[in-house]
Short mmCIF file of C-alpha atoms in Angstrom, two decimals:
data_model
loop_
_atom_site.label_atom_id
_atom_site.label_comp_id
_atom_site.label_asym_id
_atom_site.label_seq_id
_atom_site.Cartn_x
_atom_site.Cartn_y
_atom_site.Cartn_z
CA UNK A 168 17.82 -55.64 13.90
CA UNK A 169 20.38 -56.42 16.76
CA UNK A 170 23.36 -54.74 16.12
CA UNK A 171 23.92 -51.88 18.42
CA UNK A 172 24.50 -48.50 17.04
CA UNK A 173 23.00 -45.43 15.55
CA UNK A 174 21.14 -45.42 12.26
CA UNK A 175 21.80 -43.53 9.39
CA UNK A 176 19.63 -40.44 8.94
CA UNK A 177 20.24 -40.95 5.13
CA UNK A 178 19.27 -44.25 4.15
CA UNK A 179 19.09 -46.15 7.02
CA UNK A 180 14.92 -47.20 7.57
CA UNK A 181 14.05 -45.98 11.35
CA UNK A 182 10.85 -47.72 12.18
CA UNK A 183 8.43 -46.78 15.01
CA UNK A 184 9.25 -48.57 17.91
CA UNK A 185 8.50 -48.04 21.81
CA UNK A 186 11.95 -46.20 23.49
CA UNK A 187 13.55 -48.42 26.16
CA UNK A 188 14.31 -44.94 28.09
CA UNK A 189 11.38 -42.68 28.17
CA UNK A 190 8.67 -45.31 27.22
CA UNK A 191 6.91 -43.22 24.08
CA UNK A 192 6.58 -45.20 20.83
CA UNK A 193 8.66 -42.97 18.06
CA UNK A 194 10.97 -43.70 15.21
CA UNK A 195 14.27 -45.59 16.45
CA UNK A 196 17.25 -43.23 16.27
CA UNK A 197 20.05 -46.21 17.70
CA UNK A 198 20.05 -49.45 19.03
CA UNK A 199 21.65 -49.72 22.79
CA UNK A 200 21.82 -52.47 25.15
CA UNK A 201 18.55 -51.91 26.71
CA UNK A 202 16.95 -51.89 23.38
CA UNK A 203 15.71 -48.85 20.54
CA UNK A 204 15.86 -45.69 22.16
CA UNK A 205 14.63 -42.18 20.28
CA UNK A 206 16.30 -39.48 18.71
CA UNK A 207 15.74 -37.38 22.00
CA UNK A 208 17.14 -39.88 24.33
CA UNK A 209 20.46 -40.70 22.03
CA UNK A 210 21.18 -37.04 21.98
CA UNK A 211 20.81 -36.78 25.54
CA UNK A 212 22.70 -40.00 26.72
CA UNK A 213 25.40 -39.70 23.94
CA UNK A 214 26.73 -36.61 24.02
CA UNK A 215 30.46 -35.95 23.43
CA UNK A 216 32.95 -32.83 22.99
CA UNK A 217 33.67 -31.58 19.67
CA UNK A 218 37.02 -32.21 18.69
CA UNK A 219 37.44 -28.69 17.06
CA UNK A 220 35.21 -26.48 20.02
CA UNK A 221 34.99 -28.95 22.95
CA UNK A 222 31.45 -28.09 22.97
CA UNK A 223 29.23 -31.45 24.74
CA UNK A 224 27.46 -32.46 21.29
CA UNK A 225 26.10 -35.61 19.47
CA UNK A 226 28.50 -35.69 16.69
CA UNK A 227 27.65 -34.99 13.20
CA UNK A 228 30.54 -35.68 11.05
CA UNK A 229 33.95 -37.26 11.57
CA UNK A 230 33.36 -36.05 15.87
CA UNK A 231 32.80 -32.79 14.61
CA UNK A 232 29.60 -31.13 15.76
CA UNK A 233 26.44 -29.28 13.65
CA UNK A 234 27.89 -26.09 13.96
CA UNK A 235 31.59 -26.84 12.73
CA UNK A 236 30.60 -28.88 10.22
CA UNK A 237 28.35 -25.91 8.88
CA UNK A 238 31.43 -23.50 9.64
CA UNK A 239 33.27 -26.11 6.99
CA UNK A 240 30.55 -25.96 4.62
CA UNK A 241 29.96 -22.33 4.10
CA UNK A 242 33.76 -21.71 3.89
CA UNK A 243 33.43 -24.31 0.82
CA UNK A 244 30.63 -21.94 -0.80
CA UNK A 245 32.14 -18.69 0.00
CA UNK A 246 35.22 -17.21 -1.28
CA UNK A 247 35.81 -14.17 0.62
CA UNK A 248 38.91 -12.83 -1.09
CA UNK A 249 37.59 -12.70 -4.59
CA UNK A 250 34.38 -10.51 -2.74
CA UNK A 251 36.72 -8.05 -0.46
CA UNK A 252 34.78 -9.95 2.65
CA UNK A 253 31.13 -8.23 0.53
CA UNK A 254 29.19 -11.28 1.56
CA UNK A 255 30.73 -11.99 5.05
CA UNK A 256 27.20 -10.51 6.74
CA UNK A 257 25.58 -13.62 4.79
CA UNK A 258 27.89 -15.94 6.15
CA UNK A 259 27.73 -14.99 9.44
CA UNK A 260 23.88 -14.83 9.58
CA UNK A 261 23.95 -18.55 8.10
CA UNK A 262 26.27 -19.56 10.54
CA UNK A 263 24.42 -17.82 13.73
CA UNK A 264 21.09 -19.82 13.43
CA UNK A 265 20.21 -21.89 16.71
CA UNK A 266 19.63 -24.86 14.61
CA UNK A 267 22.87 -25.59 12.46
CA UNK A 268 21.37 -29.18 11.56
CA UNK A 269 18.57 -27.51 9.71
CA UNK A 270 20.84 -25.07 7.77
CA UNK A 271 23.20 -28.11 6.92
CA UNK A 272 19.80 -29.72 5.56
CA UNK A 273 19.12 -26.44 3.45
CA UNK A 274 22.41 -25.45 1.85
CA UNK A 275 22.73 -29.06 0.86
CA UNK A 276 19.83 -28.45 -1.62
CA UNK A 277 20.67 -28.73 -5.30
CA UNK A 278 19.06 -25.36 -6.05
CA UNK A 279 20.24 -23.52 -3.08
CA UNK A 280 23.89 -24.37 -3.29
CA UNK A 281 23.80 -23.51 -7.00
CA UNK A 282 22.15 -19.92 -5.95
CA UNK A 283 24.90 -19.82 -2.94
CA UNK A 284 27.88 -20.10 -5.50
CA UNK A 285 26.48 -17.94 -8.30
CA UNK A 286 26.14 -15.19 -5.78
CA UNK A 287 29.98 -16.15 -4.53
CA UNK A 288 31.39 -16.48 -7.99
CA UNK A 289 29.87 -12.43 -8.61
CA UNK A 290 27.50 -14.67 -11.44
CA UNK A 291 24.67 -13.52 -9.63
CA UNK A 292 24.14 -9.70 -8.63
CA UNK A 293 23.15 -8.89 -5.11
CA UNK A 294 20.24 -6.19 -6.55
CA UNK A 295 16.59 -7.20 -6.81
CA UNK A 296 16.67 -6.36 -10.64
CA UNK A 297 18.79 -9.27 -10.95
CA UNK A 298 16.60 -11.80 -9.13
CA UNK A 299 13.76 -10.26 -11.04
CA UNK A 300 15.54 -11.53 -14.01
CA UNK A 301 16.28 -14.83 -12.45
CA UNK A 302 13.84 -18.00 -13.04
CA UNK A 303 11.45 -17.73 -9.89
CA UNK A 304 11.79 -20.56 -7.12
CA UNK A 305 10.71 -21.44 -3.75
CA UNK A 306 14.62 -21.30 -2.67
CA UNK A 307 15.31 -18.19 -4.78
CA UNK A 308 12.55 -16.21 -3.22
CA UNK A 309 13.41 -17.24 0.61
CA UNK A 310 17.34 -16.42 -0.59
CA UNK A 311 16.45 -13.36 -1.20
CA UNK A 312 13.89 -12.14 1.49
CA UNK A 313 17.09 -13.39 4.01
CA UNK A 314 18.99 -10.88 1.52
CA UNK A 315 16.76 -8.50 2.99
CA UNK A 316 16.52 -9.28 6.40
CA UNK A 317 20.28 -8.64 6.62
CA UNK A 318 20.52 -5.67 4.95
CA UNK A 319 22.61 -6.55 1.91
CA UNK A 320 19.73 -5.98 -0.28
CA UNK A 321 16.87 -2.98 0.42
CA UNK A 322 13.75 -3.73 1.45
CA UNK A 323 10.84 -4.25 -1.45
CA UNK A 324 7.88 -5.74 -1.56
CA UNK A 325 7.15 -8.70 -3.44
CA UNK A 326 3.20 -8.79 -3.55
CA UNK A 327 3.77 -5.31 -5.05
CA UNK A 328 7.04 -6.05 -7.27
CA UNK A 329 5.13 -8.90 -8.69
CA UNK A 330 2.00 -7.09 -10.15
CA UNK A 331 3.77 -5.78 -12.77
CA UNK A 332 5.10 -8.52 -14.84
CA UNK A 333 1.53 -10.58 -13.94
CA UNK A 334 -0.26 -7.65 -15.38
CA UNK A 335 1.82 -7.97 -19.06
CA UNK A 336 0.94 -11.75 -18.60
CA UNK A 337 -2.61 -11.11 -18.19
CA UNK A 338 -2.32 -9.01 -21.17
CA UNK A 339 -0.30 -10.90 -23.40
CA UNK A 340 -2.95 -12.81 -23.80
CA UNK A 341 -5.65 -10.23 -24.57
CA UNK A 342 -6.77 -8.39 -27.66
CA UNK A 343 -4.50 -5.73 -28.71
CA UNK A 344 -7.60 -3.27 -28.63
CA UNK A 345 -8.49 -4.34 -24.64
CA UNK A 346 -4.96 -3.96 -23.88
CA UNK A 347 -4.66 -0.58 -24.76
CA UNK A 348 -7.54 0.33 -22.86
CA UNK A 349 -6.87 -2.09 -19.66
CA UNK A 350 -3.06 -0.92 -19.39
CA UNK A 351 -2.98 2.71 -18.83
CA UNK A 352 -6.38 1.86 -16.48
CA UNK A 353 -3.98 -0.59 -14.26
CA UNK A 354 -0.84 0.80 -14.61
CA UNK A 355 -1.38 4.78 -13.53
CA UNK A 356 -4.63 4.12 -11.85
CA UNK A 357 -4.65 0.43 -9.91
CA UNK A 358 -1.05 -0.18 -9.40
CA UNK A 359 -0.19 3.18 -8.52
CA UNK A 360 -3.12 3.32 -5.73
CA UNK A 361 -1.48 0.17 -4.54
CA UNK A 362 1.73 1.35 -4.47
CA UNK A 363 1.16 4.83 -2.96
CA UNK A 364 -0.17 2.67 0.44
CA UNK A 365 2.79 0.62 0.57
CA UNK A 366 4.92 3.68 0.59
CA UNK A 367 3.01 4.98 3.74
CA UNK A 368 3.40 1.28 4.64
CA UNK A 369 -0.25 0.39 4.78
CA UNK A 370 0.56 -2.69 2.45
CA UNK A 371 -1.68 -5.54 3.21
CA UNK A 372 -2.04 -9.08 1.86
CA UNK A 373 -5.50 -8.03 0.22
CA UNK A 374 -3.88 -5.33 -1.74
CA UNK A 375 -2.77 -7.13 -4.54
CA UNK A 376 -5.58 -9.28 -4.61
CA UNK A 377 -7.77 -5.53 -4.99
CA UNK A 378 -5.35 -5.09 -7.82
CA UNK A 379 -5.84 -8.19 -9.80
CA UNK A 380 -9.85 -8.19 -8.89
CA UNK A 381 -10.07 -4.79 -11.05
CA UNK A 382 -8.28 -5.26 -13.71
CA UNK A 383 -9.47 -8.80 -14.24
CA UNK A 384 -13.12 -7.45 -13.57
CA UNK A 385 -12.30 -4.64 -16.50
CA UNK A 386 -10.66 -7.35 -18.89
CA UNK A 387 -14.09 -9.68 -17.95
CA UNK A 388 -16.24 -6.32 -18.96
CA UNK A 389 -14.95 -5.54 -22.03
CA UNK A 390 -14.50 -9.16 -23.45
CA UNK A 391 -18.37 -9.73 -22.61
CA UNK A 392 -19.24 -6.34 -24.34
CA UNK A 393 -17.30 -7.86 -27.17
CA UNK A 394 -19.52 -10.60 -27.56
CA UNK A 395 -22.15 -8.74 -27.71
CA UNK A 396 -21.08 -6.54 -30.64
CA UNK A 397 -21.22 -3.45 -27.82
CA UNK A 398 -18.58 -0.70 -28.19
CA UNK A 399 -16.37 0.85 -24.80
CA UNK A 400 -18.20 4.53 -26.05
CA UNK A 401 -21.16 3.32 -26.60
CA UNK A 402 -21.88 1.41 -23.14
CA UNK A 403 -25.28 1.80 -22.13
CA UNK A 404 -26.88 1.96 -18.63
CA UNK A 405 -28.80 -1.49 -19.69
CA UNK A 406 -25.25 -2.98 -20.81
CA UNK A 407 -24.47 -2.58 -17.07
CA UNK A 408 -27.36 -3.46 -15.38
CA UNK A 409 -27.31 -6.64 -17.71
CA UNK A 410 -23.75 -7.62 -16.57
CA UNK A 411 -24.52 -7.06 -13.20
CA UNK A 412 -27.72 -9.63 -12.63
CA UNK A 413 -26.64 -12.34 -15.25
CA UNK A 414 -23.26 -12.89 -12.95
CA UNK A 415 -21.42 -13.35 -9.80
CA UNK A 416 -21.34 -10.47 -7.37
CA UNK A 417 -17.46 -9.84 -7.66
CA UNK A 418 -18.62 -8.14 -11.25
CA UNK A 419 -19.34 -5.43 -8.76
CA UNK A 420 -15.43 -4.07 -8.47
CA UNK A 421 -15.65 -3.57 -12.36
CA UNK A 422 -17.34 -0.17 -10.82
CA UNK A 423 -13.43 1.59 -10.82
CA UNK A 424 -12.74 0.90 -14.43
CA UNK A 425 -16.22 2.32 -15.27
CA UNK A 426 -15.63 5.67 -12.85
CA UNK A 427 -12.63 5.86 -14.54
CA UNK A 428 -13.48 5.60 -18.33
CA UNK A 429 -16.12 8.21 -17.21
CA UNK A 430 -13.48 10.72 -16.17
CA UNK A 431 -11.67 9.71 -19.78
CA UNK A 432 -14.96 10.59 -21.21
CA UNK A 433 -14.52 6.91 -22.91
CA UNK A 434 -18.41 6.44 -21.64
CA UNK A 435 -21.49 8.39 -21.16
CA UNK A 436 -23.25 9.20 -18.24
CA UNK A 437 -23.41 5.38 -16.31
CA UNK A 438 -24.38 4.82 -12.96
CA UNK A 439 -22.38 2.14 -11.91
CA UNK A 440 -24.53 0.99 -8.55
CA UNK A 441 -22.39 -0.08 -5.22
CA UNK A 442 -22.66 -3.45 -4.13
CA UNK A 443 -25.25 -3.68 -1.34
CA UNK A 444 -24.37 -5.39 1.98
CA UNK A 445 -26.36 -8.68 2.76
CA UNK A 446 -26.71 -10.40 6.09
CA UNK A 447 -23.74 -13.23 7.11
CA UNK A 448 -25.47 -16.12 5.02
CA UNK A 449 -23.05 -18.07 7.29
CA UNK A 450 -23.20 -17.98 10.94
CA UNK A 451 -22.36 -20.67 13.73
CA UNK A 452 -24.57 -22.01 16.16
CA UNK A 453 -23.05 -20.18 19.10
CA UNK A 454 -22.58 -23.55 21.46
CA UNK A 455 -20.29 -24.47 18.35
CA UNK A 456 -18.09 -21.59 18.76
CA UNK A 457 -17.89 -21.92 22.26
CA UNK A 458 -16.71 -26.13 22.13
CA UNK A 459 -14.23 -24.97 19.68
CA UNK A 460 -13.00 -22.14 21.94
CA UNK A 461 -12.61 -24.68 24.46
CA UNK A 462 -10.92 -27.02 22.57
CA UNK A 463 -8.54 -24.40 21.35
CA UNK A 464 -7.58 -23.23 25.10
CA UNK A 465 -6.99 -26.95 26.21
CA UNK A 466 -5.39 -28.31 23.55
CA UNK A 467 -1.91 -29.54 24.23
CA UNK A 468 -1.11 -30.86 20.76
CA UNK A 469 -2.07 -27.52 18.47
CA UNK A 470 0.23 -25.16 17.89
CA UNK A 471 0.33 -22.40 20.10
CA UNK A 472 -0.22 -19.96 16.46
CA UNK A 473 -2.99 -22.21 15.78
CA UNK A 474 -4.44 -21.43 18.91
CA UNK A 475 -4.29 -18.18 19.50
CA UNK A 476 -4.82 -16.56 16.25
CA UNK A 477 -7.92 -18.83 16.45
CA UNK A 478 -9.24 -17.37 19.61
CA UNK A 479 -8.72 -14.25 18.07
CA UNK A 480 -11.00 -15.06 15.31
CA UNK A 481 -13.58 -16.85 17.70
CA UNK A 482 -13.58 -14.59 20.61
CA UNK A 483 -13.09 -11.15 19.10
CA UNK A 484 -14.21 -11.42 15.47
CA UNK A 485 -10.98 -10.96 14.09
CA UNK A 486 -9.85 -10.93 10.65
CA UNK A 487 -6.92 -12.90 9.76
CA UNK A 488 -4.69 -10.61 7.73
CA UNK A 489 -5.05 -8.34 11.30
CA UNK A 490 -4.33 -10.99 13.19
CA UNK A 491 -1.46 -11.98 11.29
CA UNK A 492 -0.14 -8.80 11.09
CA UNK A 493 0.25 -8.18 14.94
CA UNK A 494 3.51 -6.82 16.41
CA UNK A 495 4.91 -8.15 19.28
CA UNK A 496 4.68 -4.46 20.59
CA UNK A 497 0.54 -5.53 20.19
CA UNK A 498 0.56 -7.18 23.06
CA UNK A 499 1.36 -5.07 26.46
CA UNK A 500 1.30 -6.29 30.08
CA UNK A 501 0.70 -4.12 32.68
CA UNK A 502 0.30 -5.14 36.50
CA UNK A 503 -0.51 -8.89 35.26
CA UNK A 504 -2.88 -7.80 32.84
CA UNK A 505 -2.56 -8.66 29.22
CA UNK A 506 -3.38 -6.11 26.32
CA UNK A 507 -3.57 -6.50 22.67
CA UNK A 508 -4.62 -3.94 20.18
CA UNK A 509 -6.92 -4.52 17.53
CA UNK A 510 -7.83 -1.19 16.90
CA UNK A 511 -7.42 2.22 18.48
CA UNK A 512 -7.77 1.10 22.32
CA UNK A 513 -6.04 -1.81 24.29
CA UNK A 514 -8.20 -4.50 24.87
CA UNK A 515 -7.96 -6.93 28.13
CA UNK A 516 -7.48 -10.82 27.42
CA UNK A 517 -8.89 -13.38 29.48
CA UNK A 518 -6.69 -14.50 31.84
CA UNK A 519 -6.71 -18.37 30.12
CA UNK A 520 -5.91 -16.24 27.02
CA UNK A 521 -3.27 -14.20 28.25
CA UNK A 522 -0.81 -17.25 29.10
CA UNK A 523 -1.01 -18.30 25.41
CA UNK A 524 -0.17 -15.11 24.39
CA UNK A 525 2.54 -14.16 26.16
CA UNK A 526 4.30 -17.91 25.27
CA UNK A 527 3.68 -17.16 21.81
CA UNK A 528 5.88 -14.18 22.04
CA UNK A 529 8.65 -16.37 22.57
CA UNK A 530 8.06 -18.52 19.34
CA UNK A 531 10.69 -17.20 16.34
CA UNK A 532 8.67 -19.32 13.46
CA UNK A 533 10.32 -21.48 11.27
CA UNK A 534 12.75 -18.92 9.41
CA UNK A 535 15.75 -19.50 11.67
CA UNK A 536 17.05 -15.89 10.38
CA UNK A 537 15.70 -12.36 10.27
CA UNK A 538 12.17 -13.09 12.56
CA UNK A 539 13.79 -11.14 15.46
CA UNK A 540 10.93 -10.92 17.33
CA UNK A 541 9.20 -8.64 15.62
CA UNK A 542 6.02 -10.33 14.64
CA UNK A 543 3.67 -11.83 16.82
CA UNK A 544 3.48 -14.60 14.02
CA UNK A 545 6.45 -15.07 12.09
CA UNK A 546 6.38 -16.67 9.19
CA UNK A 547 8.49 -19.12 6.80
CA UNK A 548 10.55 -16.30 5.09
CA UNK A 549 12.67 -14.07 6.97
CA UNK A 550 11.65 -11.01 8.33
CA UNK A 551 8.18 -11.25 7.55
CA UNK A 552 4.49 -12.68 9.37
CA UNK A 553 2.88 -15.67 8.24
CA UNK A 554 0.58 -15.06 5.21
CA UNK A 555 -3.28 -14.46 6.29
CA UNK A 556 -3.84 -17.55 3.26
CA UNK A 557 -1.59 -20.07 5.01
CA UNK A 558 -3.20 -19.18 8.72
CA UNK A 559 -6.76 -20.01 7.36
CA UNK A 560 -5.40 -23.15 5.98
CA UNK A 561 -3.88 -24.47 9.34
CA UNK A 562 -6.98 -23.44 11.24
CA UNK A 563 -9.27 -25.31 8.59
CA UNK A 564 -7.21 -28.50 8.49
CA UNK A 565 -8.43 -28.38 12.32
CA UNK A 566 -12.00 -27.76 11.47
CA UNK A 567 -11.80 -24.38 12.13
CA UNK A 568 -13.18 -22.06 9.35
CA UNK A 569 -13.47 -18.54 9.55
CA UNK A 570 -16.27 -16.41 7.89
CA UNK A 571 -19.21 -18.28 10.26
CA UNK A 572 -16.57 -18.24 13.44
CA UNK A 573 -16.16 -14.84 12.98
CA UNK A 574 -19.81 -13.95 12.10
CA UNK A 575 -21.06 -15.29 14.94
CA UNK A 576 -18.15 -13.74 17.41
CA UNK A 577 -19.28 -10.51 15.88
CA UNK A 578 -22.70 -11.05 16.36
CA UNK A 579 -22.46 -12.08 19.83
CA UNK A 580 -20.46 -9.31 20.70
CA UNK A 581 -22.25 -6.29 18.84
CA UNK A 582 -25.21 -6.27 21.19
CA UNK A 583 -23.11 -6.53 24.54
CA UNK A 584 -20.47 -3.59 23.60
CA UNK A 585 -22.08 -0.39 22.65
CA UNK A 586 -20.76 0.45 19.08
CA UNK A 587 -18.64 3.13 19.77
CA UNK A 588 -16.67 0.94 21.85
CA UNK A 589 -16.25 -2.61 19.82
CA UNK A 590 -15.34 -0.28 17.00
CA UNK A 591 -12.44 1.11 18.83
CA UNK A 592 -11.49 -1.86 20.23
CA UNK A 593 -11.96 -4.54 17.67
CA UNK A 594 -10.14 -1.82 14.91
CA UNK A 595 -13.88 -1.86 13.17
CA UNK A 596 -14.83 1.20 10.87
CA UNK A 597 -17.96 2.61 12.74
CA UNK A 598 -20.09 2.07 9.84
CA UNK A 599 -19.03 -1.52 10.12
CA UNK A 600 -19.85 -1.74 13.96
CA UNK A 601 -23.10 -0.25 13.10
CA UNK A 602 -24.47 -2.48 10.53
CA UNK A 603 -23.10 -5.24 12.96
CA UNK A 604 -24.97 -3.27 15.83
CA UNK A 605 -28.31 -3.34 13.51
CA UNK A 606 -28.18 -7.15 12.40
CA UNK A 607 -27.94 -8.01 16.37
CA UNK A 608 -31.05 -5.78 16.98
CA UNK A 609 -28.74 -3.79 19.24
CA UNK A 610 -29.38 0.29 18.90
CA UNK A 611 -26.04 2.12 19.57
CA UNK A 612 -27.92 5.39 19.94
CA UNK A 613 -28.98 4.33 23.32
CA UNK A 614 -25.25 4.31 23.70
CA UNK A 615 -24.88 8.11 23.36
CA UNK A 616 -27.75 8.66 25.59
CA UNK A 617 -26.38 6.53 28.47
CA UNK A 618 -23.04 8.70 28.01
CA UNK A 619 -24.78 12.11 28.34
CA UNK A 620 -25.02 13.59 31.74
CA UNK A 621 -28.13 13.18 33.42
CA UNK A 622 -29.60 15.01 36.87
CA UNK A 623 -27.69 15.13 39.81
CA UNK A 624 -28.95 14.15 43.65
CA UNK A 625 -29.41 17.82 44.14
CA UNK A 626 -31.44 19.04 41.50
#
């Protein structure tokens, strides 16, 4: 191809070629008189004034820049005299993003224009009862978290909202006799347990997944009792001990559902035993953990998210819906020290550590609206972190998985740190740092000897 010029970014095929002005081999934006140069280069050698704002740009339309054209666009979607100016905090919030190219990109989508007009034609109620009602989608869902994020709908949350209708799913396709048991069990005993912590906002990833678990566990119990010809009143302690050793260990959170039907008086007198704790089955060979810490502090091609929620994991045992829960506010600096908070106390980062951190508190994610800082890991929908699920994916697509990583931070840690301490300062239950403390052969009672005040020089 000779013909000088920029390519299309719609059709036009931009193979990889090396750039005649900075020398790295990446797809061809243009051809020049020197030869292919990049995307990067074009927009910094060919940079002109908007016709409309006189703002230095590469053109996108007709010598128009990215953020007229998008100024053009939503004033096609929106028509603000049939909504008395209702959605004008939407518009505004679409048209504020740093990136206009990458909200031209979006509200071009089939699905999203259609959900853009619907809302501007009054079709489509701004309440969440009427997205409820709406067919689910990718597009609808970040729509409507934006919704959120600028206040023209309240805040909800969708883990929660979403329990709910999964729960009549679940039992749409059970017997009519289980469902009347499983329901009342879920709805006024599960759910509302759930629901009571996100109102004192203590809503985590894992507590819908502790929904589901139970009431799937109490649907699995009662279909298997089925088979066996075995009545709900007339369970037996060997029913139960049965279940237990002929199947997987997550059986074990069936144990709610049976403390429950005891209080109903629906069962007898059953001892429903508590799962016991077993020794990490997986642990890394600590030089392991240590070349992947290093690779994760010298990287310069991960993600900075990658790499610090990773050290996190490696270096202080950390679990990843924590982690991905931090606030910004997490991390303090105080006379060039750098503190995060796992737990109750502040806890020093390495210094190697501490740069990461504090660049990552500049990073916005990749929702261009409503991840104001807030979260020391934004996520893809506005106004809220990056799921704990998606984090363990990126790490593992690097080779990073967690449960050994973490096992062995923990156990390399417990019998350094007294337990009192690496509870506080990890966010550990004491129990937890314990057991931790005992599988290390480290004795934390020696702990609260070394704290008590011995002799002085003069006695």
């Amino acid at each position: 191809m000779s013909d000088e010029g920029p390519l299309c970014e719609s059709c036009a095929p931009r193979p990889l070629q090396t750039c005649s002005l900075c020398g790295r081999v990446r797809r061809v934006n243009a051809f020049v008189a020197t030869g292919a140069i990049c995307s990067t280069c074009y927009d910094r050698t060919h940079r002109t004034p908007c016709t409309r704002c006189g703002e230095s740009c590469r053109p996108y339309e007709v010598g128009l820049c990215t953020r007229c054209v998008l100024e053009d666009r939503l004033s096609q979607l929106f028509d603000e005299p049939s909504e008395g100016g209702r959605l004008e905090p939407l518009r505004e919030a679409l048209l504020e993003v740093p990136e206009p190219r990458s909200m031209l990109g979006w509200i071009r989508r089939p699905r999203v224009r259609d959900l853009l007009l619907q809302i501007s034609a009054g079709e489509l109620e701004l309440s969440h009862e009427a997205f409820d009602q709406h067919e689910r989608s990718r597009q609808l869902d970040h729509l409507r978290e934006l919704l959120v994020a600028i206040d023209l709908l309240p805040k909800h949350n969708p883990r929660i909202d979403r329990l709910a209708p999964w729960l009549e799913e679940v039992l749409a396709d059970a017997s009519a006799r289980h469902a009347l048991i499983i329901r009342p069990f879920a709805t006024w005993s599960v759910l509302r347990r759930v629901r009571r912590k996100a109102d004192r906002k203590r809503d985590t990833e894992g507590g819908a997944k502790w929904a589901r678990s139970r009431i799937r566990a109490a649907l699995q119990l009662l279909e298997w009792l089925q088979q066996r010809g075995v009545e709900l009143e007339d369970l037996s302690q060997v029913d139960i001990d049965l279940w237990l050793s002929t199947g997987p260990t997550t059986r074990y959170v069936a144990r709610d559902f049976i403390a429950w039907c005891r209080a109903r008086r629906f069962v007898g007198d059953i001892r429903f035993p508590l799962r016991q704790p077993t020794s990490p089955s997986e642990v890394m060979a600590d030089g392991e953990r240590w070349e992947l810490v290093e690779r994760l502090l010298r990287s310069d091609v991960l993600a900075r998210e990658i790499r610090v929620a990773g050290l996190f994991a490696l270096l202080f045992g950390q679990h990843l819906s924590r982690v991905c829960h931090m606030r910004v506010a997490d991390l303090r600096v105080e006379g060039g020290t750098v503190f995060a908070r796992f737990g109750r106390d502040d806890l020093a980062l390495p210094p190697i550590l501490k740069e990461l951190a504090l660049e990552l508190r500049k990073v916005r994610g990749h929702a261009a609206i409503g991840n104001n800082g807030e979260w020391l890991f934004p996520g893809g929908l506005p106004g809220r972190p990056i799921t704990a699920e998606r984090m363990r994916l990126r790490l593992a697509d690097e080779g990073i998985v967690l449960r050994p990583t973490r096992n062995s931070a923990l156990l390399a840690l417990a019998p350094r740190v007294p337990t009192p301490v690496i509870a506080d300062l990890l966010g550990l239950h004491i129990n937890t740092a314990v057991e931790w403390s005992r599988r290390a052969g480290g004795d934390w009672a020696a702990y609260a000897v070394s704290r008590a005040p011995g002799p002085t020089e003069d006695e």
